[in-house]
Amino acid sequence: MTSKDPTMMDIIGNILSRLVSVALFLVIGLLALVAFMGRTDLHLGVCVLLAIVAGIIGTILVRLLFRGIAALVGLSNRSES
């Protein structure tokens, strides 16, 4: 077995990461849909499309924010030791 083979923890982590991304997309998308439906007089289809776009962009931004925070924590831990 080579060191490049993924371990079971790598596989489980990858699956959980994808599930969290999907859940995050659903939450952001539904919140955006409720906001668009309540505050605009747009057609339902347009509101749904805007909510989907907002969910995708919001998910990407939140994931980037989490990665940035993790990188900052990693840098601060390295500087302390």
PDB file of N, CA and C in Angstrom:
ATOM      1  N   MET A   1       0.839  -1.174   0.000  1.00  0.00           N
ATOM      2  CA  MET A   1       0.000   0.000   0.000  1.00  0.00           C
ATOM      3  C   MET A   1       0.888   1.243   0.000  1.00  0.00           C
ATOM      4  N   THR A   2       0.603   2.169  -0.891  1.00  0.00           N
ATOM      5  CA  THR A   2       1.396   3.392  -0.967  1.00  0.00           C
ATOM      6  C   THR A   2       0.786   4.454  -0.067  1.00  0.00           C
ATOM      7  N   SER A   3       1.552   5.503   0.155  1.00  0.00           N
ATOM      8  CA  SER A   3       1.081   6.570   1.027  1.00  0.00           C
ATOM      9  C   SER A   3       0.039   7.452   0.350  1.00  0.00           C
ATOM     10  N   LYS A   4      -0.148   7.322  -0.983  1.00  0.00           N
ATOM     11  CA  LYS A   4      -1.118   8.134  -1.704  1.00  0.00           C
ATOM     12  C   LYS A   4      -2.526   7.552  -1.646  1.00  0.00           C
ATOM     13  N   ASP A   5      -2.676   6.326  -1.147  1.00  0.00           N
ATOM     14  CA  ASP A   5      -3.996   5.724  -1.033  1.00  0.00           C
ATOM     15  C   ASP A   5      -4.791   6.440   0.059  1.00  0.00           C
ATOM     16  N   PRO A   6      -6.041   6.779  -0.237  1.00  0.00           N
ATOM     17  CA  PRO A   6      -6.840   7.465   0.795  1.00  0.00           C
ATOM     18  C   PRO A   6      -7.237   6.499   1.909  1.00  0.00           C
ATOM     19  N   THR A   7      -7.218   7.005   3.098  1.00  0.00           N
ATOM     20  CA  THR A   7      -7.640   6.203   4.236  1.00  0.00           C
ATOM     21  C   THR A   7      -9.145   6.319   4.400  1.00  0.00           C
ATOM     22  N   MET A   8      -9.697   5.515   5.283  1.00  0.00           N
ATOM     23  CA  MET A   8     -11.135   5.557   5.538  1.00  0.00           C
ATOM     24  C   MET A   8     -11.544   6.916   6.105  1.00  0.00           C
ATOM     25  N   MET A   9     -10.695   7.518   6.920  1.00  0.00           N
ATOM     26  CA  MET A   9     -11.000   8.841   7.480  1.00  0.00           C
ATOM     27  C   MET A   9     -11.030   9.904   6.388  1.00  0.00           C
ATOM     28  N   ASP A  10     -10.164   9.789   5.383  1.00  0.00           N
ATOM     29  CA  ASP A  10     -10.194  10.721   4.260  1.00  0.00           C
ATOM     30  C   ASP A  10     -11.506  10.608   3.489  1.00  0.00           C
ATOM     31  N   ILE A  11     -11.947   9.386   3.273  1.00  0.00           N
ATOM     32  CA  ILE A  11     -13.194   9.158   2.534  1.00  0.00           C
ATOM     33  C   ILE A  11     -14.384   9.671   3.315  1.00  0.00           C
ATOM     34  N   ILE A  12     -14.447   9.379   4.606  1.00  0.00           N
ATOM     35  CA  ILE A  12     -15.551   9.852   5.444  1.00  0.00           C
ATOM     36  C   ILE A  12     -15.532  11.378   5.533  1.00  0.00           C
ATOM     37  N   GLY A  13     -14.358  11.964   5.660  1.00  0.00           N
ATOM     38  CA  GLY A  13     -14.250  13.421   5.710  1.00  0.00           C
ATOM     39  C   GLY A  13     -14.721  14.067   4.426  1.00  0.00           C
ATOM     40  N   ASN A  14     -14.409  13.455   3.292  1.00  0.00           N
ATOM     41  CA  ASN A  14     -14.841  13.980   1.999  1.00  0.00           C
ATOM     42  C   ASN A  14     -16.365  13.905   1.870  1.00  0.00           C
ATOM     43  N   ILE A  15     -16.949  12.798   2.282  1.00  0.00           N
ATOM     44  CA  ILE A  15     -18.403  12.637   2.223  1.00  0.00           C
ATOM     45  C   ILE A  15     -19.084  13.649   3.135  1.00  0.00           C
ATOM     46  N   LEU A  16     -18.593  13.801   4.354  1.00  0.00           N
ATOM     47  CA  LEU A  16     -19.191  14.755   5.294  1.00  0.00           C
ATOM     48  C   LEU A  16     -19.044  16.188   4.803  1.00  0.00           C
ATOM     49  N   SER A  17     -17.935  16.509   4.169  1.00  0.00           N
ATOM     50  CA  SER A  17     -17.739  17.843   3.632  1.00  0.00           C
ATOM     51  C   SER A  17     -18.767  18.146   2.546  1.00  0.00           C
ATOM     52  N   ARG A  18     -19.024  17.179   1.681  1.00  0.00           N
ATOM     53  CA  ARG A  18     -20.031  17.373   0.637  1.00  0.00           C
ATOM     54  C   ARG A  18     -21.430  17.498   1.229  1.00  0.00           C
ATOM     55  N   LEU A  19     -21.735  16.715   2.246  1.00  0.00           N
ATOM     56  CA  LEU A  19     -23.049  16.810   2.888  1.00  0.00           C
ATOM     57  C   LEU A  19     -23.250  18.165   3.564  1.00  0.00           C
ATOM     58  N   VAL A  20     -22.206  18.678   4.181  1.00  0.00           N
ATOM     59  CA  VAL A  20     -22.295  19.992   4.810  1.00  0.00           C
ATOM     60  C   VAL A  20     -22.492  21.072   3.752  1.00  0.00           C
ATOM     61  N   SER A  21     -21.826  20.932   2.623  1.00  0.00           N
ATOM     62  CA  SER A  21     -22.002  21.905   1.541  1.00  0.00           C
ATOM     63  C   SER A  21     -23.433  21.896   1.020  1.00  0.00           C
ATOM     64  N   VAL A  22     -24.004  20.713   0.844  1.00  0.00           N
ATOM     65  CA  VAL A  22     -25.388  20.615   0.372  1.00  0.00           C
ATOM     66  C   VAL A  22     -26.344  21.211   1.392  1.00  0.00           C
ATOM     67  N   ALA A  23     -26.146  20.900   2.663  1.00  0.00           N
ATOM     68  CA  ALA A  23     -27.017  21.445   3.704  1.00  0.00           C
ATOM     69  C   ALA A  23     -26.895  22.963   3.781  1.00  0.00           C
ATOM     70  N   LEU A  24     -25.694  23.467   3.644  1.00  0.00           N
ATOM     71  CA  LEU A  24     -25.478  24.904   3.659  1.00  0.00           C
ATOM     72  C   LEU A  24     -26.161  25.572   2.475  1.00  0.00           C
ATOM     73  N   PHE A  25     -26.080  24.948   1.294  1.00  0.00           N
ATOM     74  CA  PHE A  25     -26.760  25.464   0.113  1.00  0.00           C
ATOM     75  C   PHE A  25     -28.269  25.499   0.328  1.00  0.00           C
ATOM     76  N   LEU A  26     -28.824  24.438   0.895  1.00  0.00           N
ATOM     77  CA  LEU A  26     -30.270  24.392   1.130  1.00  0.00           C
ATOM     78  C   LEU A  26     -30.717  25.476   2.105  1.00  0.00           C
ATOM     79  N   VAL A  27     -29.987  25.663   3.171  1.00  0.00           N
ATOM     80  CA  VAL A  27     -30.360  26.675   4.160  1.00  0.00           C
ATOM     81  C   VAL A  27     -30.277  28.075   3.566  1.00  0.00           C
ATOM     82  N   ILE A  28     -29.167  28.384   2.907  1.00  0.00           N
ATOM     83  CA  ILE A  28     -29.011  29.716   2.322  1.00  0.00           C
ATOM     84  C   ILE A  28     -30.027  29.931   1.203  1.00  0.00           C
ATOM     85  N   GLY A  29     -30.252  28.911   0.378  1.00  0.00           N
ATOM     86  CA  GLY A  29     -31.217  29.023  -0.703  1.00  0.00           C
ATOM     87  C   GLY A  29     -32.635  29.237  -0.210  1.00  0.00           C
ATOM     88  N   LEU A  30     -33.030  28.503   0.821  1.00  0.00           N
ATOM     89  CA  LEU A  30     -34.381  28.673   1.365  1.00  0.00           C
ATOM     90  C   LEU A  30     -34.554  30.032   2.030  1.00  0.00           C
ATOM     91  N   LEU A  31     -33.541  30.480   2.749  1.00  0.00           N
ATOM     92  CA  LEU A  31     -33.632  31.811   3.355  1.00  0.00           C
ATOM     93  C   LEU A  31     -33.710  32.897   2.290  1.00  0.00           C
ATOM     94  N   ALA A  32     -32.964  32.734   1.218  1.00  0.00           N
ATOM     95  CA  ALA A  32     -33.021  33.703   0.124  1.00  0.00           C
ATOM     96  C   ALA A  32     -34.377  33.664  -0.562  1.00  0.00           C
ATOM     97  N   LEU A  33     -34.938  32.464  -0.732  1.00  0.00           N
ATOM     98  CA  LEU A  33     -36.245  32.348  -1.364  1.00  0.00           C
ATOM     99  C   LEU A  33     -37.322  33.026  -0.531  1.00  0.00           C
ATOM    100  N   VAL A  34     -37.281  32.812   0.757  1.00  0.00           N
ATOM    101  CA  VAL A  34     -38.260  33.464   1.639  1.00  0.00           C
ATOM    102  C   VAL A  34     -38.100  34.971   1.585  1.00  0.00           C
ATOM    103  N   ALA A  35     -36.861  35.438   1.556  1.00  0.00           N
ATOM    104  CA  ALA A  35     -36.622  36.878   1.497  1.00  0.00           C
ATOM    105  C   ALA A  35     -37.104  37.464   0.181  1.00  0.00           C
ATOM    106  N   PHE A  36     -36.824  36.786  -0.929  1.00  0.00           N
ATOM    107  CA  PHE A  36     -37.268  37.288  -2.231  1.00  0.00           C
ATOM    108  C   PHE A  36     -38.783  37.258  -2.356  1.00  0.00           C
ATOM    109  N   MET A  37     -39.407  36.211  -1.852  1.00  0.00           N
ATOM    110  CA  MET A  37     -40.867  36.105  -1.968  1.00  0.00           C
ATOM    111  C   MET A  37     -41.560  37.174  -1.125  1.00  0.00           C
ATOM    112  N   GLY A  38     -41.007  37.480   0.026  1.00  0.00           N
ATOM    113  CA  GLY A  38     -41.642  38.432   0.917  1.00  0.00           C
ATOM    114  C   GLY A  38     -41.405  39.880   0.551  1.00  0.00           C
ATOM    115  N   ARG A  39     -40.293  40.169  -0.114  1.00  0.00           N
ATOM    116  CA  ARG A  39     -39.935  41.568  -0.334  1.00  0.00           C
ATOM    117  C   ARG A  39     -40.069  42.043  -1.773  1.00  0.00           C
ATOM    118  N   THR A  40     -40.350  41.132  -2.702  1.00  0.00           N
ATOM    119  CA  THR A  40     -40.458  41.542  -4.102  1.00  0.00           C
ATOM    120  C   THR A  40     -41.772  41.053  -4.686  1.00  0.00           C
ATOM    121  N   ASP A  41     -42.133  41.629  -5.811  1.00  0.00           N
ATOM    122  CA  ASP A  41     -43.326  41.200  -6.531  1.00  0.00           C
ATOM    123  C   ASP A  41     -42.945  40.417  -7.782  1.00  0.00           C
ATOM    124  N   LEU A  42     -41.788  39.770  -7.753  1.00  0.00           N
ATOM    125  CA  LEU A  42     -41.325  39.007  -8.901  1.00  0.00           C
ATOM    126  C   LEU A  42     -42.098  37.702  -9.035  1.00  0.00           C
ATOM    127  N   HIS A  43     -42.060  37.137 -10.220  1.00  0.00           N
ATOM    128  CA  HIS A  43     -42.691  35.851 -10.481  1.00  0.00           C
ATOM    129  C   HIS A  43     -41.985  34.779  -9.658  1.00  0.00           C
ATOM    130  N   LEU A  44     -42.710  33.713  -9.333  1.00  0.00           N
ATOM    131  CA  LEU A  44     -42.164  32.652  -8.492  1.00  0.00           C
ATOM    132  C   LEU A  44     -40.912  32.026  -9.122  1.00  0.00           C
ATOM    133  N   GLY A  45     -40.928  31.806 -10.428  1.00  0.00           N
ATOM    134  CA  GLY A  45     -39.776  31.205 -11.106  1.00  0.00           C
ATOM    135  C   GLY A  45     -38.530  32.064 -11.018  1.00  0.00           C
ATOM    136  N   VAL A  46     -38.709  33.368 -11.157  1.00  0.00           N
ATOM    137  CA  VAL A  46     -37.571  34.285 -11.047  1.00  0.00           C
ATOM    138  C   VAL A  46     -37.029  34.274  -9.624  1.00  0.00           C
ATOM    139  N   CYS A  47     -37.924  34.254  -8.650  1.00  0.00           N
ATOM    140  CA  CYS A  47     -37.482  34.195  -7.251  1.00  0.00           C
ATOM    141  C   CYS A  47     -36.707  32.914  -6.967  1.00  0.00           C
ATOM    142  N   VAL A  48     -37.168  31.802  -7.519  1.00  0.00           N
ATOM    143  CA  VAL A  48     -36.473  30.532  -7.311  1.00  0.00           C
ATOM    144  C   VAL A  48     -35.085  30.563  -7.948  1.00  0.00           C
ATOM    145  N   LEU A  49     -34.992  31.085  -9.169  1.00  0.00           N
ATOM    146  CA  LEU A  49     -33.679  31.172  -9.814  1.00  0.00           C
ATOM    147  C   LEU A  49     -32.720  32.071  -9.040  1.00  0.00           C
ATOM    148  N   LEU A  50     -33.224  33.203  -8.570  1.00  0.00           N
ATOM    149  CA  LEU A  50     -32.381  34.096  -7.771  1.00  0.00           C
ATOM    150  C   LEU A  50     -31.962  33.425  -6.459  1.00  0.00           C
ATOM    151  N   ALA A  51     -32.850  32.658  -5.859  1.00  0.00           N
ATOM    152  CA  ALA A  51     -32.522  31.960  -4.610  1.00  0.00           C
ATOM    153  C   ALA A  51     -31.468  30.889  -4.850  1.00  0.00           C
ATOM    154  N   ILE A  52     -31.546  30.203  -5.982  1.00  0.00           N
ATOM    155  CA  ILE A  52     -30.540  29.187  -6.302  1.00  0.00           C
ATOM    156  C   ILE A  52     -29.171  29.835  -6.488  1.00  0.00           C
ATOM    157  N   VAL A  53     -29.133  30.929  -7.226  1.00  0.00           N
ATOM    158  CA  VAL A  53     -27.863  31.642  -7.441  1.00  0.00           C
ATOM    159  C   VAL A  53     -27.317  32.154  -6.104  1.00  0.00           C
ATOM    160  N   ALA A  54     -28.200  32.714  -5.276  1.00  0.00           N
ATOM    161  CA  ALA A  54     -27.768  33.203  -3.964  1.00  0.00           C
ATOM    162  C   ALA A  54     -27.266  32.056  -3.090  1.00  0.00           C
ATOM    163  N   GLY A  55     -27.901  30.898  -3.173  1.00  0.00           N
ATOM    164  CA  GLY A  55     -27.462  29.735  -2.392  1.00  0.00           C
ATOM    165  C   GLY A  55     -26.092  29.249  -2.814  1.00  0.00           C
ATOM    166  N   ILE A  56     -25.851  29.221  -4.118  1.00  0.00           N
ATOM    167  CA  ILE A  56     -24.546  28.766  -4.615  1.00  0.00           C
ATOM    168  C   ILE A  56     -23.454  29.753  -4.211  1.00  0.00           C
ATOM    169  N   ILE A  57     -23.699  31.028  -4.448  1.00  0.00           N
ATOM    170  CA  ILE A  57     -22.692  32.038  -4.112  1.00  0.00           C
ATOM    171  C   ILE A  57     -22.470  32.097  -2.596  1.00  0.00           C
ATOM    172  N   GLY A  58     -23.541  32.027  -1.833  1.00  0.00           N
ATOM    173  CA  GLY A  58     -23.411  32.053  -0.373  1.00  0.00           C
ATOM    174  C   GLY A  58     -22.643  30.860   0.162  1.00  0.00           C
ATOM    175  N   THR A  59     -22.888  29.685  -0.403  1.00  0.00           N
ATOM    176  CA  THR A  59     -22.170  28.484   0.035  1.00  0.00           C
ATOM    177  C   THR A  59     -20.683  28.609  -0.253  1.00  0.00           C
ATOM    178  N   ILE A  60     -20.352  29.090  -1.439  1.00  0.00           N
ATOM    179  CA  ILE A  60     -18.942  29.265  -1.798  1.00  0.00           C
ATOM    180  C   ILE A  60     -18.272  30.266  -0.867  1.00  0.00           C
ATOM    181  N   LEU A  61     -18.949  31.367  -0.588  1.00  0.00           N
ATOM    182  CA  LEU A  61     -18.355  32.386   0.284  1.00  0.00           C
ATOM    183  C   LEU A  61     -18.171  31.890   1.711  1.00  0.00           C
ATOM    184  N   VAL A  62     -19.143  31.155   2.236  1.00  0.00           N
ATOM    185  CA  VAL A  62     -19.020  30.636   3.604  1.00  0.00           C
ATOM    186  C   VAL A  62     -17.903  29.607   3.681  1.00  0.00           C
ATOM    187  N   ARG A  63     -17.785  28.737   2.659  1.00  0.00           N
ATOM    188  CA  ARG A  63     -16.704  27.758   2.660  1.00  0.00           C
ATOM    189  C   ARG A  63     -15.332  28.448   2.587  1.00  0.00           C
ATOM    190  N   LEU A  64     -15.227  29.502   1.768  1.00  0.00           N
ATOM    191  CA  LEU A  64     -13.974  30.257   1.701  1.00  0.00           C
ATOM    192  C   LEU A  64     -13.668  30.940   3.030  1.00  0.00           C
ATOM    193  N   LEU A  65     -14.688  31.449   3.686  1.00  0.00           N
ATOM    194  CA  LEU A  65     -14.502  32.069   4.996  1.00  0.00           C
ATOM    195  C   LEU A  65     -13.979  31.054   6.007  1.00  0.00           C
ATOM    196  N   PHE A  66     -14.563  29.846   6.022  1.00  0.00           N
ATOM    197  CA  PHE A  66     -14.101  28.809   6.942  1.00  0.00           C
ATOM    198  C   PHE A  66     -12.664  28.400   6.641  1.00  0.00           C
ATOM    199  N   ARG A  67     -12.321  28.277   5.358  1.00  0.00           N
ATOM    200  CA  ARG A  67     -10.946  27.921   5.001  1.00  0.00           C
ATOM    201  C   ARG A  67      -9.966  29.014   5.400  1.00  0.00           C
ATOM    202  N   GLY A  68     -10.382  30.273   5.244  1.00  0.00           N
ATOM    203  CA  GLY A  68      -9.525  31.380   5.642  1.00  0.00           C
ATOM    204  C   GLY A  68      -9.288  31.409   7.140  1.00  0.00           C
ATOM    205  N   ILE A  69     -10.343  31.165   7.899  1.00  0.00           N
ATOM    206  CA  ILE A  69     -10.199  31.121   9.360  1.00  0.00           C
ATOM    207  C   ILE A  69      -9.294  29.963   9.764  1.00  0.00           C
ATOM    208  N   ALA A  70      -9.473  28.808   9.125  1.00  0.00           N
ATOM    209  CA  ALA A  70      -8.619  27.657   9.439  1.00  0.00           C
ATOM    210  C   ALA A  70      -7.164  27.946   9.094  1.00  0.00           C
ATOM    211  N   ALA A  71      -6.936  28.658   7.998  1.00  0.00           N
ATOM    212  CA  ALA A  71      -5.559  29.005   7.626  1.00  0.00           C
ATOM    213  C   ALA A  71      -4.958  29.983   8.630  1.00  0.00           C
ATOM    214  N   LEU A  72      -5.749  30.950   9.091  1.00  0.00           N
ATOM    215  CA  LEU A  72      -5.243  31.896  10.086  1.00  0.00           C
ATOM    216  C   LEU A  72      -4.923  31.207  11.410  1.00  0.00           C
ATOM    217  N   VAL A  73      -5.778  30.276  11.803  1.00  0.00           N
ATOM    218  CA  VAL A  73      -5.521  29.534  13.042  1.00  0.00           C
ATOM    219  C   VAL A  73      -4.275  28.683  12.879  1.00  0.00           C
ATOM    220  N   GLY A  74      -4.108  28.080  11.701  1.00  0.00           N
ATOM    221  CA  GLY A  74      -2.906  27.276  11.445  1.00  0.00           C
ATOM    222  C   GLY A  74      -1.647  28.111  11.471  1.00  0.00           C
ATOM    223  N   LEU A  75      -1.713  29.315  10.928  1.00  0.00           N
ATOM    224  CA  LEU A  75      -0.547  30.201  10.946  1.00  0.00           C
ATOM    225  C   LEU A  75      -0.218  30.657  12.358  1.00  0.00           C
ATOM    226  N   SER A  76      -1.236  30.945  13.152  1.00  0.00           N
ATOM    227  CA  SER A  76      -0.973  31.408  14.517  1.00  0.00           C
ATOM    228  C   SER A  76      -0.431  30.269  15.370  1.00  0.00           C
ATOM    229  N   ASN A  77      -0.861  29.043  15.121  1.00  0.00           N
ATOM    230  CA  ASN A  77      -0.336  27.906  15.877  1.00  0.00           C
ATOM    231  C   ASN A  77       1.125  27.657  15.514  1.00  0.00           C
ATOM    232  N   ARG A  78       1.504  27.859  14.272  1.00  0.00           N
ATOM    233  CA  ARG A  78       2.890  27.659  13.860  1.00  0.00           C
ATOM    234  C   ARG A  78       3.809  28.723  14.458  1.00  0.00           C
ATOM    235  N   SER A  79       3.294  29.953  14.553  1.00  0.00           N
ATOM    236  CA  SER A  79       4.148  31.029  15.069  1.00  0.00           C
ATOM    237  C   SER A  79       4.366  30.903  16.578  1.00  0.00           C
ATOM    238  N   GLU A  80       3.434  30.266  17.288  1.00  0.00           N
ATOM    239  CA  GLU A  80       3.574  30.103  18.729  1.00  0.00           C
ATOM    240  C   GLU A  80       4.628  29.052  19.084  1.00  0.00           C
ATOM    241  N   SER A  81       4.805  28.043  18.235  1.00  0.00           N
ATOM    242  CA  SER A  81       5.746  26.974  18.584  1.00  0.00           C
ATOM    243  C   SER A  81       7.121  27.178  18.037  1.00  0.00           C
TER     244      SER A  81
END
